[in-house]
Amino acid sequence: MIEIKEITKVFQAEDVQTMALNKVNLEVSKGEFVAIMGPSGCGKSTLLNIIGMLESPTSGNYEFLDHQIFSLPEKKRTELRKKHIGFVFQNFNLIDELNIFENVELPLLYLGVPAPERKLNVTEVLEKLEMAHRKKYFPMQLSGGQQQRIAVARALVVNPSLLLADEPTGNLDSHHGDDVMNLFINLNDAGTTIVMVTHSARDAEYSTRIVNLFDGQIVSEKY
């Protein structure tokens, strides 16, 4: 599904260059659950953003679902991202002014899905995550664990091939964190490919492979 070859990312700030990634090679097969670990500043989130087509590398190649991503026009990349990739972030990134149903519905609006189909899909994913009874609530009326569950629902409503998660339990206590990780296990068992960035060794143990980054390079992998 994912094939990254010799990816390098350099950030330029005035006269200072920072190498976030240094000739990274990584393959992820369909159905895998990969955890990316490493100290702060090692390039974890940069790598995740490149996989999610939110950033471009300075050099290297990235193939996703048999597409050479960085030879594609931006419009085609955006279409691939919207149709095939779901994102879950540490800070939930829910919109306070929208209720839960509307937050989850948003990606379908961007894809131009008709209203009856949107209603059906949102209802289905909220029921799956046991949050349908909260659909008229607003984010600030929910606990942190419930907000993260809604963030996962929003990522899943497009039925993505790939779920990308950046520190998904970072703002949760251990109980709610375990709930989210067990949810990921169930999604992975159902066929969703997951790539997760985490500082937590406990969360990483839920994955099928742990990739360790240090100073922008992959230094070890553990199955």
mmCIF file of C-alpha atoms in Angstrom:
data_model
loop_
_atom_site.group_PDB
_atom_site.id
_atom_site.type_symbol
_atom_site.label_atom_id
_atom_site.label_comp_id
_atom_site.label_asym_id
_atom_site.label_seq_id
_atom_site.Cartn_x
_atom_site.Cartn_y
_atom_site.Cartn_z
ATOM 1 C CA MET A 1 0.000 0.000 0.000
ATOM 2 C CA ILE A 2 2.764 2.450 1.018
ATOM 3 C CA GLU A 3 6.279 2.485 -0.370
ATOM 4 C CA ILE A 4 8.643 5.266 0.676
ATOM 5 C CA LYS A 5 12.107 5.418 -0.872
ATOM 6 C CA GLU A 6 14.983 7.665 0.209
ATOM 7 C CA ILE A 7 12.673 10.362 1.585
ATOM 8 C CA THR A 8 14.525 13.434 2.855
ATOM 9 C CA LYS A 9 12.899 16.525 4.362
ATOM 10 C CA VAL A 10 14.850 19.694 5.102
ATOM 11 C CA PHE A 11 13.260 22.739 6.728
ATOM 12 C CA GLN A 12 14.829 26.106 5.936
ATOM 13 C CA ALA A 13 14.495 29.010 8.395
ATOM 14 C CA GLU A 14 16.540 32.059 7.410
ATOM 15 C CA ASP A 15 20.137 30.786 7.439
ATOM 16 C CA VAL A 16 19.411 27.619 9.418
ATOM 17 C CA GLN A 17 18.672 24.246 7.839
ATOM 18 C CA THR A 18 17.072 21.455 9.851
ATOM 19 C CA MET A 19 17.002 17.935 8.464
ATOM 20 C CA ALA A 20 13.788 16.348 9.727
ATOM 21 C CA LEU A 21 14.110 13.155 7.669
ATOM 22 C CA ASN A 22 17.282 11.667 6.201
ATOM 23 C CA LYS A 23 16.860 9.086 3.409
ATOM 24 C CA VAL A 24 13.997 7.171 5.047
ATOM 25 C CA ASN A 25 12.804 3.923 3.468
ATOM 26 C CA LEU A 26 9.538 2.375 4.636
ATOM 27 C CA GLU A 27 6.964 -0.058 3.310
ATOM 28 C CA VAL A 28 3.522 -0.655 4.813
ATOM 29 C CA SER A 29 1.346 -3.479 3.526
ATOM 30 C CA LYS A 30 -2.434 -3.449 3.395
ATOM 31 C CA GLY A 31 -3.869 -4.502 6.752
ATOM 32 C CA GLU A 32 -0.810 -3.652 8.853
ATOM 33 C CA PHE A 33 -0.896 -1.637 12.082
ATOM 34 C CA VAL A 34 2.396 0.233 12.309
ATOM 35 C CA ALA A 35 3.510 2.370 15.270
ATOM 36 C CA ILE A 36 6.217 4.993 14.689
ATOM 37 C CA MET A 37 8.172 5.881 17.826
ATOM 38 C CA GLY A 38 11.094 8.102 18.771
ATOM 39 C CA PRO A 39 12.042 11.176 20.818
ATOM 40 C CA SER A 40 10.555 14.621 20.186
ATOM 41 C CA GLY A 41 11.986 16.218 17.073
ATOM 42 C CA CYS A 42 13.071 12.952 15.442
ATOM 43 C CA GLY A 43 10.761 13.394 12.424
ATOM 44 C CA LYS A 44 7.767 11.221 13.382
ATOM 45 C CA SER A 45 5.036 13.742 12.613
ATOM 46 C CA THR A 46 6.843 14.958 9.493
ATOM 47 C CA LEU A 47 6.886 11.397 8.158
ATOM 48 C CA LEU A 48 3.186 10.970 8.978
ATOM 49 C CA ASN A 49 2.356 14.248 7.207
ATOM 50 C CA ILE A 50 4.242 13.114 4.103
ATOM 51 C CA ILE A 51 2.383 9.778 4.132
ATOM 52 C CA GLY A 52 -0.860 11.754 4.441
ATOM 53 C CA MET A 53 0.146 14.095 1.580
ATOM 54 C CA LEU A 54 -0.022 17.124 3.869
ATOM 55 C CA GLU A 55 3.656 17.868 3.239
ATOM 56 C CA SER A 56 6.044 17.207 0.365
ATOM 57 C CA PRO A 57 9.574 15.878 0.889
ATOM 58 C CA THR A 58 12.684 17.702 -0.214
ATOM 59 C CA SER A 59 13.697 14.594 -2.160
ATOM 60 C CA GLY A 60 12.748 10.941 -2.538
ATOM 61 C CA ASN A 61 9.769 8.968 -3.817
ATOM 62 C CA TYR A 62 6.437 7.979 -2.313
ATOM 63 C CA GLU A 63 4.056 5.417 -3.829
ATOM 64 C CA PHE A 64 0.546 5.025 -2.422
ATOM 65 C CA LEU A 65 -1.958 2.553 -3.894
ATOM 66 C CA ASP A 66 0.234 2.247 -7.002
ATOM 67 C CA HIS A 67 0.332 6.030 -7.555
ATOM 68 C CA GLN A 68 3.635 7.918 -7.679
ATOM 69 C CA ILE A 69 2.365 10.660 -5.395
ATOM 70 C CA PHE A 70 4.750 13.527 -6.030
ATOM 71 C CA SER A 71 4.483 13.272 -9.792
ATOM 72 C CA LEU A 72 0.708 13.804 -9.517
ATOM 73 C CA PRO A 73 -0.940 17.233 -9.824
ATOM 74 C CA GLU A 74 -2.113 18.683 -6.511
ATOM 75 C CA LYS A 75 -5.791 18.186 -7.408
ATOM 76 C CA LYS A 76 -5.279 14.433 -7.886
ATOM 77 C CA ARG A 77 -3.336 14.182 -4.612
ATOM 78 C CA THR A 78 -6.164 15.952 -2.804
ATOM 79 C CA GLU A 79 -8.710 13.530 -4.282
ATOM 80 C CA LEU A 80 -6.645 10.516 -3.183
ATOM 81 C CA ARG A 81 -6.268 11.924 0.314
ATOM 82 C CA LYS A 82 -9.967 12.692 0.723
ATOM 83 C CA LYS A 83 -11.134 9.311 -0.598
ATOM 84 C CA HIS A 84 -8.585 6.980 0.945
ATOM 85 C CA ILE A 85 -7.024 8.527 4.081
ATOM 86 C CA GLY A 86 -8.525 9.323 7.467
ATOM 87 C CA PHE A 87 -6.699 11.449 10.057
ATOM 88 C CA VAL A 88 -6.908 11.324 13.862
ATOM 89 C CA PHE A 89 -5.021 14.006 15.794
ATOM 90 C CA GLN A 90 -3.988 14.403 19.430
ATOM 91 C CA ASN A 91 -6.046 17.577 19.859
ATOM 92 C CA PHE A 92 -9.189 16.072 18.254
ATOM 93 C CA ASN A 93 -9.575 19.078 15.863
ATOM 94 C CA LEU A 94 -13.353 19.087 16.215
ATOM 95 C CA ILE A 95 -15.259 22.272 15.328
ATOM 96 C CA ASP A 96 -16.900 23.669 18.468
ATOM 97 C CA GLU A 97 -19.710 25.415 16.557
ATOM 98 C CA LEU A 98 -20.873 22.183 14.905
ATOM 99 C CA ASN A 99 -22.675 19.414 16.715
ATOM 100 C CA ILE A 100 -21.351 15.844 16.677
ATOM 101 C CA PHE A 101 -23.376 14.766 13.652
ATOM 102 C CA GLU A 102 -22.189 17.813 11.689
ATOM 103 C CA ASN A 103 -18.543 17.277 12.674
ATOM 104 C CA VAL A 104 -18.611 13.690 11.442
ATOM 105 C CA GLU A 105 -20.520 14.684 8.299
ATOM 106 C CA LEU A 106 -17.932 17.276 7.220
ATOM 107 C CA PRO A 107 -15.633 15.022 5.115
ATOM 108 C CA LEU A 108 -18.660 13.781 3.162
ATOM 109 C CA LEU A 109 -19.675 17.369 2.413
ATOM 110 C CA TYR A 110 -16.203 18.006 1.005
ATOM 111 C CA LEU A 111 -16.606 14.939 -1.226
ATOM 112 C CA GLY A 112 -19.999 16.107 -2.485
ATOM 113 C CA VAL A 113 -21.879 13.082 -1.138
ATOM 114 C CA PRO A 114 -25.695 13.544 -1.417
ATOM 115 C CA ALA A 115 -27.566 14.369 1.810
ATOM 116 C CA PRO A 116 -29.467 11.052 2.192
ATOM 117 C CA GLU A 117 -26.233 9.071 1.804
ATOM 118 C CA ARG A 118 -24.437 11.403 4.244
ATOM 119 C CA LYS A 119 -27.128 10.837 6.863
ATOM 120 C CA LEU A 120 -26.939 7.074 6.427
ATOM 121 C CA ASN A 121 -23.120 6.956 6.612
ATOM 122 C CA VAL A 122 -22.833 9.258 9.618
ATOM 123 C CA THR A 123 -25.530 7.387 11.523
ATOM 124 C CA GLU A 124 -23.845 4.071 10.762
ATOM 125 C CA VAL A 125 -20.396 5.128 11.960
ATOM 126 C CA LEU A 126 -21.770 6.814 15.106
ATOM 127 C CA GLU A 127 -23.687 3.639 15.959
ATOM 128 C CA LYS A 128 -20.562 1.576 15.360
ATOM 129 C CA LEU A 129 -18.649 3.729 17.853
ATOM 130 C CA GLU A 130 -21.596 3.792 20.281
ATOM 131 C CA MET A 131 -21.959 7.570 20.025
ATOM 132 C CA ALA A 132 -25.250 7.901 18.100
ATOM 133 C CA HIS A 133 -27.039 9.012 21.272
ATOM 134 C CA ARG A 134 -24.702 12.039 21.424
ATOM 135 C CA LYS A 135 -25.194 13.196 17.828
ATOM 136 C CA LYS A 136 -26.865 16.499 18.798
ATOM 137 C CA TYR A 137 -24.307 17.325 21.479
ATOM 138 C CA PHE A 138 -21.476 19.773 20.883
ATOM 139 C CA PRO A 139 -17.796 18.870 21.384
ATOM 140 C CA MET A 140 -17.427 20.833 24.626
ATOM 141 C CA GLN A 141 -20.271 18.785 26.145
ATOM 142 C CA LEU A 142 -18.248 15.570 25.776
ATOM 143 C CA SER A 143 -15.365 14.076 27.741
ATOM 144 C CA GLY A 144 -11.912 13.857 26.175
ATOM 145 C CA GLY A 145 -12.396 10.176 25.440
ATOM 146 C CA GLN A 146 -15.741 10.841 23.766
ATOM 147 C CA GLN A 147 -14.267 13.684 21.691
ATOM 148 C CA GLN A 148 -11.489 11.406 20.456
ATOM 149 C CA ARG A 149 -14.092 8.767 19.593
ATOM 150 C CA ILE A 150 -15.905 11.387 17.488
ATOM 151 C CA ALA A 151 -12.606 12.337 15.836
ATOM 152 C CA VAL A 152 -12.165 8.660 14.914
ATOM 153 C CA ALA A 153 -15.741 8.555 13.590
ATOM 154 C CA ARG A 154 -15.027 11.572 11.377
ATOM 155 C CA ALA A 155 -11.927 9.819 10.028
ATOM 156 C CA LEU A 156 -13.849 6.610 9.349
ATOM 157 C CA VAL A 157 -16.973 8.053 7.734
ATOM 158 C CA VAL A 158 -15.329 8.022 4.279
ATOM 159 C CA ASN A 159 -14.382 4.356 4.786
ATOM 160 C CA PRO A 160 -10.651 5.075 4.345
ATOM 161 C CA SER A 161 -8.105 2.521 3.191
ATOM 162 C CA LEU A 162 -5.571 4.081 5.556
ATOM 163 C CA LEU A 163 -5.983 5.614 9.005
ATOM 164 C CA LEU A 164 -3.210 7.974 10.171
ATOM 165 C CA ALA A 165 -3.081 8.808 13.879
ATOM 166 C CA ASP A 166 -0.759 11.379 15.477
ATOM 167 C CA GLU A 167 -0.481 10.818 19.260
ATOM 168 C CA PRO A 168 -4.166 9.793 19.410
ATOM 169 C CA THR A 169 -4.122 9.183 23.187
ATOM 170 C CA GLY A 170 -1.802 12.056 24.116
ATOM 171 C CA ASN A 171 -4.559 14.094 25.786
ATOM 172 C CA LEU A 172 -6.370 11.159 27.386
ATOM 173 C CA ASP A 173 -6.044 9.345 30.694
ATOM 174 C CA SER A 174 -4.980 5.692 30.575
ATOM 175 C CA HIS A 175 -8.559 4.350 30.728
ATOM 176 C CA HIS A 176 -9.819 6.419 27.798
ATOM 177 C CA GLY A 177 -6.527 5.853 25.996
ATOM 178 C CA ASP A 178 -7.011 2.104 26.219
ATOM 179 C CA ASP A 179 -10.555 2.516 24.862
ATOM 180 C CA VAL A 180 -9.210 4.314 21.784
ATOM 181 C CA MET A 181 -6.460 1.735 21.247
ATOM 182 C CA ASN A 182 -8.931 -1.153 21.524
ATOM 183 C CA LEU A 183 -11.064 0.656 18.950
ATOM 184 C CA PHE A 184 -8.016 0.791 16.651
ATOM 185 C CA ILE A 185 -7.464 -2.948 17.154
ATOM 186 C CA ASN A 186 -11.059 -3.647 16.110
ATOM 187 C CA LEU A 187 -10.695 -1.416 13.038
ATOM 188 C CA ASN A 188 -7.437 -3.106 12.086
ATOM 189 C CA ASP A 189 -8.988 -6.559 12.546
ATOM 190 C CA ALA A 190 -11.742 -5.419 10.143
ATOM 191 C CA GLY A 191 -9.126 -4.557 7.506
ATOM 192 C CA THR A 192 -8.193 -0.909 8.032
ATOM 193 C CA THR A 193 -4.478 -0.180 7.632
ATOM 194 C CA ILE A 194 -3.202 2.041 10.466
ATOM 195 C CA VAL A 195 -0.030 4.096 10.834
ATOM 196 C CA MET A 196 0.262 5.725 14.268
ATOM 197 C CA VAL A 197 2.823 8.114 15.726
ATOM 198 C CA THR A 198 3.193 7.733 19.489
ATOM 199 C CA HIS A 199 5.503 8.428 22.418
ATOM 200 C CA SER A 200 3.755 5.689 24.386
ATOM 201 C CA ALA A 201 5.417 2.260 24.507
ATOM 202 C CA ARG A 202 2.144 0.991 25.970
ATOM 203 C CA ASP A 203 0.163 2.173 22.914
ATOM 204 C CA ALA A 204 2.825 0.910 20.510
ATOM 205 C CA GLU A 205 2.394 -2.631 21.840
ATOM 206 C CA TYR A 206 -1.086 -2.697 20.290
ATOM 207 C CA SER A 207 0.495 -2.513 16.821
ATOM 208 C CA THR A 208 1.820 -5.332 14.651
ATOM 209 C CA ARG A 209 5.113 -3.509 13.943
ATOM 210 C CA ILE A 210 7.070 -0.804 15.770
ATOM 211 C CA VAL A 211 9.340 1.490 13.739
ATOM 212 C CA ASN A 212 11.849 3.537 15.742
ATOM 213 C CA LEU A 213 13.072 6.872 14.400
ATOM 214 C CA PHE A 214 16.108 8.788 15.672
ATOM 215 C CA ASP A 215 17.537 11.983 14.154
ATOM 216 C CA GLY A 216 15.407 11.572 11.064
ATOM 217 C CA GLN A 217 16.390 7.986 10.328
ATOM 218 C CA ILE A 218 14.826 4.586 10.956
ATOM 219 C CA VAL A 219 17.155 2.879 13.436
ATOM 220 C CA SER A 220 15.173 -0.275 14.200
ATOM 221 C CA GLU A 221 11.962 -2.196 13.525
ATOM 222 C CA LYS A 222 10.241 -4.758 15.734
ATOM 223 C CA TYR A 223 7.438 -7.155 14.816
#
